[in-house]
Coordinates of C-alpha atoms in Angstrom, one line a residue:
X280 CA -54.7 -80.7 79.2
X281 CA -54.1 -84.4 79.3
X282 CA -55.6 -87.1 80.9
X283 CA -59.3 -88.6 81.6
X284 CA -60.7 -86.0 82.4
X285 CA -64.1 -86.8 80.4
X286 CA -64.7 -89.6 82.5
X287 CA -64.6 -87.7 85.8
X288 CA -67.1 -84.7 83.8
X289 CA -69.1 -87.7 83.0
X290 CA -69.6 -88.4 86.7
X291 CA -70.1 -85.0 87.9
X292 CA -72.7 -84.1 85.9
X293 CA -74.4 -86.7 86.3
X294 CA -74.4 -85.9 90.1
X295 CA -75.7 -82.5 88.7
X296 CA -72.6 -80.7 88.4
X297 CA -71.8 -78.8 85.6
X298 CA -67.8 -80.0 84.2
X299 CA -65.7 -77.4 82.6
X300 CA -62.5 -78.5 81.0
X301 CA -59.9 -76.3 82.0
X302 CA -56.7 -75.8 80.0
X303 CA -55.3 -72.5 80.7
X304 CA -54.9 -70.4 83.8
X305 CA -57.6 -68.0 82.8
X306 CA -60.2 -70.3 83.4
X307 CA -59.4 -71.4 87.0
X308 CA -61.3 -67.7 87.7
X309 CA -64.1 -68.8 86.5
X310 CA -64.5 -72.6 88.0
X311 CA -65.5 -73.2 91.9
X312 CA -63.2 -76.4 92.0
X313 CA -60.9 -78.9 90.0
X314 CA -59.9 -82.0 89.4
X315 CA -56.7 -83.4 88.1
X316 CA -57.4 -87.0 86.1
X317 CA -55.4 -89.9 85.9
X318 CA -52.9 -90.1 82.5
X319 CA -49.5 -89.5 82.4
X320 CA -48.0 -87.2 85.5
X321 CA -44.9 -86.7 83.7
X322 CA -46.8 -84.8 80.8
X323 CA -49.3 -83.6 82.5
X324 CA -46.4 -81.2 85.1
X325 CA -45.0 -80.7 81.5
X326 CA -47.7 -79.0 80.5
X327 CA -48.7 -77.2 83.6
X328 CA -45.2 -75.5 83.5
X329 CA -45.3 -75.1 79.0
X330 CA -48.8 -72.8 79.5
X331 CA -47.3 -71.0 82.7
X332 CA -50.0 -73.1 85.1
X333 CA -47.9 -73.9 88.1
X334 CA -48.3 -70.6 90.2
X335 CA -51.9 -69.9 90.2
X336 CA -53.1 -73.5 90.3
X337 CA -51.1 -73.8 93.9
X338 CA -53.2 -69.7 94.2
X339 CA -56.4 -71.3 93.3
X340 CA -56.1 -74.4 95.3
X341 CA -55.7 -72.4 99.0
X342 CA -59.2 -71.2 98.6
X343 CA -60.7 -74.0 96.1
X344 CA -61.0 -77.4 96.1
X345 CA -59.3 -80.2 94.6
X346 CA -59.5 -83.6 93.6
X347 CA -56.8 -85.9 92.3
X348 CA -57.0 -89.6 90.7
X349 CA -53.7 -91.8 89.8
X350 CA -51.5 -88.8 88.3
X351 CA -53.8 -86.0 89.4
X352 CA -52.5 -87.2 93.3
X353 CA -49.1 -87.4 91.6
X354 CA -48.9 -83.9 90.8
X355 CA -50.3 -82.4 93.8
X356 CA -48.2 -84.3 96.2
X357 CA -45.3 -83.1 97.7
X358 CA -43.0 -85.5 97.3
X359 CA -42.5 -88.2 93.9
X360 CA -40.0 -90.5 93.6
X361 CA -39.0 -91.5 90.4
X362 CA -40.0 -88.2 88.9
X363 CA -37.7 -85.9 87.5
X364 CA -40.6 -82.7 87.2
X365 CA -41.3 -80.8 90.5
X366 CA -45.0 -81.9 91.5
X367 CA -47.3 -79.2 92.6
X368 CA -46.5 -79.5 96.7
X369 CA -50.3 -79.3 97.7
X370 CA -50.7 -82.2 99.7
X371 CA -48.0 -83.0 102.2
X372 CA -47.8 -86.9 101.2
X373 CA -44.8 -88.7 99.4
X374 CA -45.9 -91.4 96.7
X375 CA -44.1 -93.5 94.5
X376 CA -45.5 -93.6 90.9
X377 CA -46.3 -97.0 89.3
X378 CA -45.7 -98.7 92.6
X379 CA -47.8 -101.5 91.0
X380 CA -45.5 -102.7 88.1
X381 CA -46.2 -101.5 84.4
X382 CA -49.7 -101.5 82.4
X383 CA -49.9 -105.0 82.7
X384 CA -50.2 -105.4 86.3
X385 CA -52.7 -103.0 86.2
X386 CA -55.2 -104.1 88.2
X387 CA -59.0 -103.5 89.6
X388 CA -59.9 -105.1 93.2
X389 CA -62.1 -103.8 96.3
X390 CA -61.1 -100.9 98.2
X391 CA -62.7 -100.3 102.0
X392 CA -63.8 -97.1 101.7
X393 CA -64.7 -95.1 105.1
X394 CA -66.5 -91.9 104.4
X395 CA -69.2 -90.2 107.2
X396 CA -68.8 -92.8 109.3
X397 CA -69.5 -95.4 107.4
X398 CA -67.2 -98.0 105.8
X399 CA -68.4 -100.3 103.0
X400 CA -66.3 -101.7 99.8
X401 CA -66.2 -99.7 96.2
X402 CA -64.1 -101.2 93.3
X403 CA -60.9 -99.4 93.1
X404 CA -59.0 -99.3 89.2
X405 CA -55.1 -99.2 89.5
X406 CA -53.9 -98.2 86.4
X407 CA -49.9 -97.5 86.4
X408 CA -50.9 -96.5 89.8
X409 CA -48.9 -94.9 92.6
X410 CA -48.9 -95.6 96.7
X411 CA -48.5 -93.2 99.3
X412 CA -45.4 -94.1 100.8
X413 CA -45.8 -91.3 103.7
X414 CA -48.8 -89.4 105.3
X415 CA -48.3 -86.1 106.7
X416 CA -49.9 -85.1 110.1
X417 CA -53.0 -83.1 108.8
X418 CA -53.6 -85.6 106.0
X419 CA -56.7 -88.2 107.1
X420 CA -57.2 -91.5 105.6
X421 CA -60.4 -92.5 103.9
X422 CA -60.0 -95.7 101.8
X423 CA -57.2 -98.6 101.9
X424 CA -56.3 -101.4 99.8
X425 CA -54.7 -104.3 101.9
X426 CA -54.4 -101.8 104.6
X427 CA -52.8 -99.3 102.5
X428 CA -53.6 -95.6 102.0
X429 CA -55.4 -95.5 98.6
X430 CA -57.8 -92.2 99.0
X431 CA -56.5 -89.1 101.3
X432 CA -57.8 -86.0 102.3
X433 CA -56.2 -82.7 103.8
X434 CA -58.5 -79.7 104.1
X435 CA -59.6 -78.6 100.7
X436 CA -58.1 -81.4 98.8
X437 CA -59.0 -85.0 98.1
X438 CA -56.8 -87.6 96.4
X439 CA -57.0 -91.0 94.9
X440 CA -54.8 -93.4 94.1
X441 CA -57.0 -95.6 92.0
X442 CA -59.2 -94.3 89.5
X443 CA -63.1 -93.8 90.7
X444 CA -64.3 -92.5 87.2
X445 CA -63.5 -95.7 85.8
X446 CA -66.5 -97.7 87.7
X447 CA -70.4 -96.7 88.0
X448 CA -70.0 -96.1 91.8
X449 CA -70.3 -92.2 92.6
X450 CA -69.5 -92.2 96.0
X451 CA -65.8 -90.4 96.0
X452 CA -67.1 -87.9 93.3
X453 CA -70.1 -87.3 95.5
X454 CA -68.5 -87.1 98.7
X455 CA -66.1 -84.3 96.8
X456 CA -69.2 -82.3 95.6
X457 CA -70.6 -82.7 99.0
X458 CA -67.4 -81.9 101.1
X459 CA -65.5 -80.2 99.5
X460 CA -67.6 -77.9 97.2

C-alpha cells in the first residue's frame, strides 16, 4: 500500500522467506504473516479504511503474526496521539508519532537489543519516529534507546519503533521469522 515495504522483503528473503506484497484484503488468506513498514501512518490508516482493510487485518492478526516498524507500530497500537485516524488497536501500547522532531532530527544511534537472553547493541534508524509513551501489562520489552522502549512484543505481534530494514543487521527480522512464524 504505502511505505517501505521492499526493504523489509529485501531482508526476509534473504533469511529465506518468501515476501509477498499485500495490498488488498484478499491476499491476507493466502500469507502466513505480515508486516506493516515504516512511511506515512496517516496515509497508510487512510488507505487501510479506502480498500475496506480494517476488519480482517485485526481477523487475520488473532491467529497470524505481525510485525510493525516506525508507522507499521503506529497503526497497530492502541492508542496515537496526534493522530486524527483510528489506529488498528492490536497492541495495547500508546505512542506519540514523531516524538523525535521533524525529518531533520531524524536520527540513527545504538539500540540495546535483548532477545533469547542475550543483550548486545544493533543500529536503530529513527525516521519521523514515534515513542511508546505507555506499555500495557502483557506487552514485554525487548530493545531500548536511552532506557526507552524502542522494540515491543505482545503474543503474536512485534513492533519497532526504529526502522531495522534500513541497516544490514537481520536480527529483529530473524527473531520474527523465528518467533513469531
Amino acid at each position: 500500500m504505502q511505505g517501505d515495504y521492499a526493504k523489509h522483503a529485501q531482508v526476509v528473503e534473504k533469511l529465506g522467506v518468501r515476501a509477498v506484497e499485500v495490498r488488498t484484503s484478499s491476499q491476507l488468506r493466502v500469507i502466513d504473516a505480515l508486516i506493516i513498514p515504516g512511511g506515512e501512518s496517516t496515509t497508510i490508516l487512510k488507505l487501510i479504511d479506502k480498500f475496506d482493510m480494517r476488519e480482517n487485518l485485526i481477523s487475520f492478526a488473532e491467529s497470524h503474526p505481525l510485525m510493525g516498524t516506525c508507522a507499521g507500530l503506529i497503526v497497530m497500537s492502541s492508542e496515537v496521539s496526534k493522530l486524527e485516524e483510528k489506529p488498528l488497536g492490536l497492541l495495547d501500547v500508546a505512542v506519540e508519532r514523531n516524538a523525535y522532531g521533524r525529518q531533520r532530527e531524524s536520527f540513527i544511534d545504538m539500540v540495546q537489543l535483548s532477545l533469547n537472553g542475550k543483550v548486545h547493541e544493533i543500529t536503530g534508524v529513527f525516521i519521523r519516529a514515534p515513542k511508546i509513551s505507555r506499555i500495557g501489562n502483557d506487552v514485554s520489552v525487548l530493545a531500548t534507546y536511552k532506557q526507552e522502549a524502542v522494540l515491543v512484543a505482545a503474543n503474536n505481534i512485534l513492533a519497532a519503533t526504529f526502522h531495522p530494514e534500513l541497516t544490514f543487521e537481520e536480527d529483529i527480522h530473524r527473531y520474527f521469522i523465528e518467533k513469531f512464524c
